[in-house]
XYZ file of N, CA and C in Angstrom:
666
model
N -12.002 -9.182 -10.413
C -10.888 -8.781 -9.564
C -10.542 -9.910 -8.619
N -9.240 -10.175 -8.441
C -8.763 -11.177 -7.509
C -7.827 -10.517 -6.508
N -8.018 -10.816 -5.233
C -7.160 -10.278 -4.184
C -6.826 -11.395 -3.212
N -5.542 -11.586 -2.923
C -5.132 -12.504 -1.868
C -3.926 -11.907 -1.172
N -3.676 -12.348 0.052
C -2.585 -11.749 0.798
C -2.083 -12.713 1.855
N -0.859 -12.450 2.333
C -0.277 -13.211 3.438
C 0.502 -12.245 4.308
N 0.326 -12.346 5.631
C 1.025 -11.488 6.581
C 1.787 -12.367 7.555
N 3.087 -12.083 7.723
C 3.928 -12.876 8.603
C 4.534 -11.991 9.683
N 4.676 -12.513 10.876
C 5.306 -11.800 11.974
C 5.619 -12.755 13.101
N 6.191 -12.226 14.175
C 6.628 -13.082 15.277
C 5.817 -12.870 16.545
N 4.623 -12.267 16.421
C 3.839 -11.926 17.608
C 2.637 -12.839 17.797
N 2.664 -14.022 17.208
C 1.586 -14.976 17.431
C 0.273 -14.508 16.847
N -0.748 -14.387 17.711
C -2.091 -14.042 17.258
C -2.399 -12.558 17.367
N -1.396 -11.716 17.628
C -1.652 -10.297 17.816
C -1.519 -9.561 16.492
N -2.646 -9.395 15.793
C -2.654 -8.621 14.565
C -4.078 -8.160 14.274
N -4.220 -7.088 13.544
C -5.511 -6.514 13.200
C -5.278 -5.216 12.460
N -6.321 -4.597 11.880
C -7.742 -4.827 12.062
C -8.303 -5.846 11.065
N -8.009 -5.624 9.809
C -8.567 -6.443 8.766
C -8.641 -5.687 7.459
N -9.447 -6.187 6.533
C -9.577 -5.565 5.221
C -10.976 -5.832 4.691
N -11.311 -5.173 3.596
C -12.630 -5.359 2.995
C -12.535 -5.230 1.485
N -13.377 -5.971 0.794
C -13.540 -5.869 -0.653
C -14.935 -5.303 -0.900
N -15.024 -4.277 -1.746
C -16.283 -3.544 -1.895
C -16.819 -3.610 -3.318
N -18.147 -3.724 -3.428
C -18.872 -3.493 -4.679
C -20.032 -2.576 -4.307
N -19.814 -1.256 -4.441
C -20.725 -0.274 -3.860
C -21.057 0.829 -4.858
N -22.106 1.573 -4.520
C -22.584 2.637 -5.395
C -21.618 3.813 -5.449
N -21.064 4.204 -4.307
C -20.218 5.387 -4.227
C -18.769 4.980 -4.008
N -17.862 5.445 -4.864
C -16.460 5.084 -4.730
C -15.726 6.079 -3.835
N -14.613 5.609 -3.247
C -13.707 6.459 -2.457
C -14.454 7.240 -1.382
N -15.127 6.508 -0.495
C -15.849 7.111 0.621
C -15.207 6.638 1.924
N -14.166 7.343 2.423
C -13.480 6.902 3.645
C -14.421 6.870 4.845
N -14.160 5.951 5.755
C -14.996 5.838 6.938
C -14.489 4.781 7.893
N -15.314 4.389 8.871
C -14.864 3.528 9.962
C -14.935 2.029 9.687
N -15.524 1.624 8.563
C -15.688 0.194 8.285
C -14.511 -0.281 7.443
N -13.444 -0.715 8.114
C -12.221 -1.154 7.447
C -11.742 -0.113 6.430
N -11.819 1.159 6.816
C -11.325 2.242 5.980
C -12.346 2.863 5.060
N -13.562 2.308 4.999
C -14.588 2.847 4.115
C -15.819 3.267 4.923
N -16.809 3.842 4.244
C -17.964 4.436 4.904
C -18.907 3.393 5.489
N -19.619 3.796 6.519
C -20.721 3.013 7.053
C -21.982 3.358 6.252
N -23.061 2.596 6.426
C -24.337 2.825 5.740
C -24.142 2.899 4.218
N -23.341 1.988 3.683
C -23.068 1.958 2.252
C -24.200 1.261 1.500
N -24.214 1.446 0.176
C -25.159 0.756 -0.704
C -24.382 -0.229 -1.570
N -24.603 -1.519 -1.374
C -23.911 -2.521 -2.161
C -23.431 -3.671 -1.305
N -22.309 -4.256 -1.714
C -21.776 -5.460 -1.090
C -20.434 -5.171 -0.436
N -20.258 -5.655 0.786
C -18.968 -5.606 1.463
C -18.572 -6.995 1.926
N -17.360 -7.413 1.594
C -16.824 -8.693 2.051
C -15.704 -8.381 3.030
N -15.843 -8.821 4.294
C -14.951 -8.398 5.357
C -13.987 -9.515 5.750
N -12.700 -9.161 5.841
C -11.653 -10.063 6.301
C -11.181 -9.534 7.651
N -11.875 -9.935 8.704
C -11.639 -9.407 10.043
C -10.556 -10.240 10.725
N -9.413 -9.613 11.034
C -8.286 -10.353 11.594
C -8.169 -10.234 13.104
N -9.056 -9.469 13.727
C -8.908 -9.256 15.167
C -10.269 -9.088 15.818
N -10.452 -9.698 16.975
C -11.715 -9.597 17.697
C -11.732 -8.360 18.577
N -12.750 -7.511 18.410
C -12.887 -6.319 19.240
C -13.243 -6.655 20.681
N -13.657 -7.874 20.945
C -14.095 -8.231 22.291
C -12.927 -8.515 23.225
N -11.718 -8.627 22.691
C -10.570 -9.002 23.506
C -9.661 -7.836 23.842
N -10.070 -6.613 23.537
C -9.239 -5.470 23.870
C -8.920 -4.644 22.641
N -7.958 -3.713 22.738
C -7.637 -2.822 21.628
C -6.952 -3.565 20.489
N -7.013 -2.994 19.300
C -6.331 -3.575 18.148
C -4.827 -3.536 18.381
N -4.150 -4.615 18.054
C -2.750 -4.772 18.432
C -1.807 -4.234 17.369
N -0.773 -3.514 17.772
C 0.264 -3.080 16.837
C 1.248 -4.214 16.562
N 2.168 -3.973 15.637
C 3.209 -4.947 15.310
C 4.346 -4.790 16.316
N 4.633 -5.841 17.057
C 5.657 -5.781 18.095
C 6.988 -6.376 17.651
N 7.020 -7.025 16.501
C 8.251 -7.650 16.017
C 9.249 -6.585 15.567
N 10.517 -6.776 15.913
C 11.566 -5.842 15.481
C 11.852 -6.013 13.990
N 11.942 -7.236 13.544
C 12.114 -7.555 12.128
C 10.835 -8.224 11.635
N 10.453 -7.969 10.399
C 9.215 -8.548 9.892
C 9.259 -8.698 8.373
N 8.306 -9.462 7.886
C 8.174 -9.708 6.449
C 6.695 -9.718 6.096
N 6.355 -9.065 5.002
C 4.968 -8.958 4.555
C 4.891 -9.369 3.093
N 3.984 -10.278 2.782
C 3.798 -10.717 1.400
C 2.372 -10.413 0.961
N 2.245 -9.774 -0.192
C 0.944 -9.376 -0.725
C 0.800 -9.924 -2.141
N -0.355 -10.509 -2.427
C -0.686 -10.955 -3.776
C -1.903 -10.176 -4.248
N -1.865 -9.666 -5.471
C -2.990 -8.870 -5.943
C -3.098 -8.954 -7.463
N -4.285 -8.637 -7.962
C -4.530 -8.556 -9.400
C -5.404 -7.344 -9.664
N -5.020 -6.527 -10.634
C -5.765 -5.321 -10.987
C -6.096 -5.383 -12.474
N -7.376 -5.211 -12.784
C -7.827 -5.287 -14.171
C -8.645 -4.047 -14.522
N -8.602 -3.650 -15.779
C -9.384 -2.517 -16.252
C -9.431 -2.492 -17.761
N -10.207 -1.552 -18.304
C -10.451 -1.532 -19.748
C -9.993 -0.247 -20.418
N -9.182 0.564 -19.729
C -8.831 1.875 -20.271
C -7.408 1.939 -20.815
N -6.823 0.815 -21.170
C -5.484 0.837 -21.748
C -4.442 1.310 -20.761
N -3.741 2.404 -21.102
C -2.681 2.928 -20.250
C -3.154 4.055 -19.344
N -4.421 4.437 -19.423
C -4.922 5.547 -18.616
C -5.632 4.999 -17.381
N -4.922 4.993 -16.267
C -5.521 4.532 -15.023
C -4.767 5.139 -13.847
N -5.465 5.321 -12.760
C -4.878 5.909 -11.558
C -5.909 5.910 -10.453
N -5.503 6.182 -9.220
C -4.195 6.726 -8.888
C -3.204 5.630 -8.462
N -3.660 4.710 -7.612
C -2.777 3.657 -7.174
C -3.164 3.128 -5.810
N -2.217 2.451 -5.175
C -2.456 1.838 -3.869
C -1.216 2.017 -3.006
N -1.359 1.727 -1.720
C -0.232 1.884 -0.799
C -0.298 0.833 0.297
N 0.871 0.386 0.710
C 1.033 -0.487 1.867
C 1.659 0.355 2.970
N 1.116 0.251 4.173
C 1.527 1.144 5.254
C 2.060 0.379 6.467
N 3.045 0.978 7.119
C 3.460 0.598 8.470
C 3.589 1.916 9.221
N 2.525 2.305 9.935
C 2.423 3.666 10.450
C 1.948 3.694 11.907
N 2.177 4.843 12.524
C 1.839 5.014 13.933
C 0.334 5.036 14.169
N -0.393 5.731 13.307
C -1.835 5.894 13.477
C -2.572 5.087 12.422
N -3.432 4.183 12.856
C -4.154 3.324 11.924
C -5.462 3.976 11.489
N -5.928 3.557 10.307
C -7.246 3.964 9.793
C -7.408 5.477 9.789
N -6.482 6.157 9.103
C -6.534 7.612 8.972
C -6.727 7.967 7.497
N -7.969 8.097 7.023
C -8.215 8.398 5.605
C -7.609 9.739 5.200
N -7.206 9.831 3.934
C -6.616 11.067 3.459
C -6.276 11.009 1.984
N -5.482 11.973 1.490
C -5.252 12.139 0.054
C -4.116 11.309 -0.533
N -3.342 10.606 0.301
C -2.194 9.852 -0.204
C -2.627 8.408 -0.459
N -3.092 8.151 -1.663
C -3.587 6.827 -2.038
C -4.612 6.307 -1.026
N -5.450 7.200 -0.539
C -6.517 6.829 0.375
C -6.206 7.003 1.843
N -4.967 7.348 2.186
C -4.593 7.518 3.586
C -4.065 8.931 3.831
N -3.740 9.230 5.078
C -3.402 10.594 5.482
C -2.029 11.032 4.983
N -1.883 12.324 4.790
C -0.594 12.945 4.522
C 0.085 13.212 5.868
N 1.362 13.579 5.832
C 2.128 13.876 7.049
C 2.032 12.718 8.061
N 2.131 11.503 7.567
C 2.058 10.311 8.412
C 3.386 10.085 9.126
N 3.361 9.214 10.112
C 4.576 8.778 10.800
C 4.782 7.294 10.534
N 5.882 6.973 9.857
C 6.166 5.586 9.562
C 6.579 5.392 8.116
N 6.170 4.261 7.558
C 6.576 3.844 6.217
C 5.372 3.739 5.296
N 5.518 4.281 4.097
C 4.535 4.088 3.044
C 5.212 3.489 1.822
N 4.624 2.438 1.274
C 5.108 1.824 0.034
C 4.037 2.061 -1.015
N 4.397 2.754 -2.083
C 3.407 3.252 -3.029
C 3.447 2.475 -4.343
N 2.283 2.005 -4.764
C 2.096 1.371 -6.064
C 1.393 2.397 -6.947
N 2.179 3.283 -7.522
C 1.668 4.447 -8.247
C 1.384 4.054 -9.694
N 0.107 4.085 -10.079
C -0.273 3.596 -11.401
C -0.347 4.678 -12.468
N -0.170 5.952 -12.080
C -0.319 7.024 -13.071
C 0.677 8.141 -12.798
N 1.295 8.652 -13.853
C 2.272 9.730 -13.723
C 1.574 11.082 -13.671
N 1.706 11.766 -12.531
C 1.195 13.125 -12.390
C 2.289 14.167 -12.611
N 3.507 13.709 -12.851
C 4.666 14.587 -12.952
C 4.550 15.485 -14.177
N 4.693 16.789 -13.959
C 4.638 17.756 -15.054
C 6.045 17.969 -15.612
N 6.370 17.251 -16.675
C 7.698 17.355 -17.259
C 8.318 15.987 -17.442
N 9.585 15.940 -17.874
C 10.267 14.656 -18.096
C 10.325 13.831 -16.820
N 10.178 12.521 -16.991
C 10.193 11.613 -15.852
C 11.286 10.576 -16.065
N 11.915 10.157 -14.964
C 13.016 9.201 -15.058
C 12.527 7.765 -15.170
N 11.237 7.550 -15.034
C 10.713 6.186 -15.078
C 9.276 6.199 -15.573
N 8.778 5.001 -15.923
C 7.394 4.844 -16.333
C 6.526 4.400 -15.176
N 5.259 4.180 -15.464
C 4.297 3.726 -14.469
C 3.544 2.510 -15.005
N 3.076 1.646 -14.107
C 3.097 1.672 -12.648
C 4.527 1.629 -12.083
N 4.689 2.266 -10.927
C 6.004 2.391 -10.300
C 5.874 2.171 -8.801
N 6.806 1.393 -8.247
C 6.825 1.114 -6.811
C 7.951 1.907 -6.170
N 7.625 2.643 -5.115
C 8.620 3.394 -4.359
C 8.211 3.391 -2.893
N 9.067 3.951 -2.048
C 8.793 3.981 -0.613
C 9.121 5.356 -0.048
N 8.556 5.629 1.110
C 8.787 6.899 1.797
C 8.730 6.658 3.296
N 9.710 7.184 4.027
C 9.699 7.170 5.484
C 9.453 8.594 5.955
N 8.511 8.748 6.872
C 8.086 10.080 7.289
C 8.047 10.166 8.811
N 8.476 11.299 9.342
C 8.397 11.547 10.782
C 7.226 12.451 11.142
N 6.319 12.628 10.182
C 5.153 13.463 10.404
C 5.295 14.874 9.888
N 6.479 15.234 9.388
C 6.718 16.609 8.942
C 6.757 16.752 7.424
N 6.764 15.637 6.690
C 6.936 15.687 5.240
C 5.602 15.553 4.516
N 5.475 16.304 3.442
C 4.280 16.275 2.596
C 4.534 15.393 1.385
N 3.595 14.495 1.078
C 3.687 13.717 -0.159
C 3.088 14.551 -1.287
N 3.920 14.878 -2.270
C 3.511 15.753 -3.365
C 3.070 14.908 -4.560
N 1.756 14.801 -4.772
C 1.232 14.015 -5.889
C 1.678 14.582 -7.234
N 1.765 15.911 -7.334
C 2.130 16.526 -8.610
C 3.550 16.166 -9.039
N 4.384 15.794 -8.071
C 5.751 15.364 -8.362
C 5.913 13.856 -8.198
N 4.795 13.143 -8.020
C 4.812 11.696 -7.785
C 5.691 11.319 -6.595
N 5.828 12.244 -5.648
C 6.573 11.965 -4.425
C 8.064 11.801 -4.599
N 8.627 12.240 -5.731
C 10.036 11.960 -6.015
C 10.988 12.652 -5.039
N 10.639 13.846 -4.554
C 11.577 14.572 -3.696
C 11.597 14.043 -2.262
N 10.673 13.151 -1.902
C 10.695 12.531 -0.574
C 10.865 11.016 -0.674
N 11.300 10.540 -1.815
C 11.410 9.105 -2.071
C 12.576 8.502 -1.296
N 12.327 7.399 -0.610
C 13.367 6.721 0.156
C 14.474 6.235 -0.777
N 15.724 6.614 -0.465
C 16.852 6.206 -1.286
C 17.123 7.104 -2.471
N 16.282 8.121 -2.686
C 16.474 9.018 -3.817
C 15.520 8.723 -4.956
N 15.487 9.624 -5.918
C 14.499 9.583 -6.998
C 14.551 8.310 -7.829
N 15.719 7.686 -7.927
C 15.866 6.524 -8.801
C 15.766 5.198 -8.043
N 15.367 5.250 -6.778
C 15.260 4.028 -5.977
C 13.825 3.530 -6.003
N 13.574 2.558 -6.841
C 12.246 1.988 -7.021
C 12.259 1.140 -8.278
N 11.085 0.747 -8.758
C 11.064 -0.076 -9.965
C 9.720 0.044 -10.677
N 9.784 -0.073 -12.000
C 8.576 -0.161 -12.810
C 8.045 -1.589 -12.745
N 6.746 -1.723 -12.551
C 6.127 -3.050 -12.455
C 4.824 -3.025 -13.250
N 4.787 -3.711 -14.366
C 3.602 -3.747 -15.225
C 2.639 -4.821 -14.724
N 1.887 -4.482 -13.672
C 1.055 -5.498 -13.027
C -0.408 -5.457 -13.453
N -0.803 -4.549 -14.317
C -2.220 -4.442 -14.668
C -2.597 -5.417 -15.786
N -3.802 -6.002 -15.650
C -4.370 -6.905 -16.655
C -3.510 -8.143 -16.900
N -2.894 -8.652 -15.852
C -2.165 -9.911 -15.945
C -3.140 -11.079 -15.787
N -2.759 -12.225 -16.326
C -3.580 -13.425 -16.193
C -3.304 -14.166 -14.889
N -2.389 -13.634 -14.103
C -2.056 -14.233 -12.817
C -1.854 -13.110 -11.806
N -1.791 -13.473 -10.547
C -1.593 -12.483 -9.499
C -0.146 -11.983 -9.482
N 0.013 -10.724 -9.141
C 1.334 -10.152 -8.910
C 1.697 -10.346 -7.441
N 2.920 -10.773 -7.198
C 3.392 -11.017 -5.841
C 4.334 -9.887 -5.424
N 4.151 -9.418 -4.195
C 5.002 -8.367 -3.651
C 5.475 -8.789 -2.265
N 6.774 -8.726 -2.042
C 7.364 -9.104 -0.763
C 8.088 -7.900 -0.177
N 7.729 -7.542 1.059
C 8.392 -6.451 1.780
C 9.108 -7.074 2.975
N 10.405 -6.845 3.069
C 11.199 -7.434 4.153
C 11.954 -6.326 4.886
N 11.803 -6.309 6.214
C 12.518 -5.338 7.047
C 13.306 -6.107 8.094
N 14.621 -6.172 7.913
C 15.501 -6.943 8.786
C 16.773 -6.132 9.038
N 17.107 -5.948 10.312
C 18.346 -5.254 10.704
C 18.462 -3.884 10.044
N 17.370 -3.140 10.051
C 17.310 -1.775 9.514
C 17.524 -1.704 8.003
N 17.306 -2.807 7.320
C 17.361 -2.818 5.855
C 15.960 -3.106 5.325
N 15.446 -2.197 4.514
C 14.143 -2.380 3.884
C 14.352 -2.849 2.452
N 13.793 -4.002 2.123
C 13.915 -4.562 0.782
C 12.533 -4.891 0.243
N 12.343 -4.643 -1.047
C 11.082 -4.950 -1.717
C 11.387 -5.806 -2.936
N 10.640 -6.893 -3.076
C 10.815 -7.819 -4.186
C 9.473 -8.009 -4.896
N 9.534 -8.337 -6.179
C 8.318 -8.576 -6.946
C 8.431 -9.876 -7.739
N 7.277 -10.436 -8.043
C 7.168 -11.550 -8.983
C 5.981 -11.233 -9.883
N 6.250 -10.657 -11.046
C 5.173 -10.264 -11.954
C 4.924 -11.305 -13.036
N 5.763 -12.330 -13.095
C 5.625 -13.359 -14.127
C 4.869 -14.583 -13.633
N 4.611 -14.648 -12.330
C 3.955 -15.820 -11.776
C 4.836 -17.049 -11.800
N 6.156 -16.826 -11.777
C 7.109 -17.927 -11.891
C 7.609 -18.416 -10.544
N 7.188 -17.759 -9.462
C 7.657 -18.156 -8.142
C 9.080 -17.732 -7.855
N 9.588 -16.736 -8.594
C 10.947 -16.246 -8.397
C 10.899 -14.749 -8.092
N 11.575 -14.366 -7.013
C 11.585 -12.968 -6.603
C 12.642 -12.182 -7.367
N 12.281 -10.962 -7.758
C 13.217 -10.028 -8.374
C 13.280 -8.782 -7.504
N 14.499 -8.362 -7.171
C 14.637 -7.210 -6.290
C 14.173 -5.934 -6.975
N 13.324 -5.205 -6.284
C 12.849 -3.903 -6.748
C 13.710 -2.791 -6.161
N 13.962 -2.867 -4.862
C 14.776 -1.866 -4.193
C 15.239 -2.397 -2.848
N 16.350 -1.855 -2.354
C 16.854 -2.203 -1.033
C 17.606 -0.998 -0.484
N 17.235 -0.580 0.724
C 17.836 0.605 1.335
C 18.236 0.259 2.766
N 19.488 0.511 3.112
C 19.986 0.264 4.463
C 19.820 1.517 5.322
N 19.915 1.326 6.632
C 19.833 2.448 7.560
C 18.438 3.001 7.742
N 17.423 2.172 7.521
C 16.030 2.600 7.682
C 15.603 2.316 9.118
N 15.259 3.349 9.861
C 14.902 3.206 11.272
C 13.384 3.261 11.427
N 12.800 2.129 11.771
C 11.357 2.053 11.988
C 11.089 1.568 13.407
N 10.258 2.267 14.156
C 9.939 1.825 15.517
C 9.062 0.573 15.504
N 9.024 -0.122 16.618
C 8.017 -1.156 16.808
C 6.734 -0.491 17.299
N 5.659 -1.256 17.310
C 4.401 -0.729 17.823
C 3.569 0.022 16.808
N 3.942 -0.046 15.520
C 3.154 0.598 14.483
C 2.178 -0.418 13.878
N 1.356 0.046 12.940
C 0.280 -0.771 12.382
C 0.456 -0.956 10.878
N 0.160 -2.169 10.398
C 0.093 -2.419 8.968
C -1.247 -1.927 8.423
N -1.235 -1.508 7.171
C -2.473 -1.110 6.518
C -2.320 -1.180 5.011
N -3.440 -1.153 4.327
C -3.449 -1.155 2.862
C -4.584 -0.252 2.402
N -4.277 0.688 1.519
C -5.300 1.583 0.985
C -5.146 1.683 -0.527
N -6.179 2.196 -1.171
C -6.141 2.425 -2.610
C -7.059 3.588 -2.942
N -6.789 4.222 -4.077
C -7.614 5.347 -4.510
C -7.656 5.384 -6.028
N -8.789 5.796 -6.562
C -8.935 5.988 -8.000
C -9.091 7.464 -8.296
N -8.624 7.863 -9.466
C -8.774 9.242 -9.904
C -9.760 9.329 -11.052
N -9.677 10.430 -11.809
C -10.573 10.604 -12.949
C -10.252 9.625 -14.075
N -8.987 9.178 -14.138
C -8.574 8.234 -15.175
C -8.513 6.841 -14.571
N -9.640 6.170 -14.529
C -9.703 4.841 -13.933
C -10.544 3.931 -14.799
N -10.161 2.651 -14.825
C -10.880 1.675 -15.627
C -12.077 1.113 -14.903
N -12.799 0.250 -15.584
C -13.982 -0.381 -15.016
C -13.693 -1.841 -14.710
């Protein structure tokens, strides 16, 4: 597995908490150590972006921002894999839950990298699929419907991205400028961005936190 990332903003050194890569006995054990359990069995590699000795973890203060993520996902189960991962810009940080490893009824933005179709019936798209959701804390993410009824921009606003078992990293760019949320991908490793989705009129407050979570289901590779 290969994971790399880049985070950009206009607030200088104010960012946190961090991330972790795990090789552990028990999977999907939420907790206080960068989103996972304490007293684990195995290996943890920590990417700590903020010092606890200097005060509270800092939220994102920039009005406009851009986030770039590079990742690689590999497995041996062909087309049967799930559940997926999510990129977050939310009010409450480190809140484990059922939505790709984070809480339901969140406040803020969730960008979902959904690797498996849970939809019972005909679907308008294949998987893996990238979509987004803005929530004020009152909306439920429905896994059985793959979140289509709360999807930002409507059910058809998103894109299929075949990012599993690539020989290179998949690049994902999230840009929020002047209330326009845009997502771009580079799945060919060619250094060229392709628009996945763009939605205007998206109102996101400042002072929220970035996060990244992932979850596996019964259909997951090794």
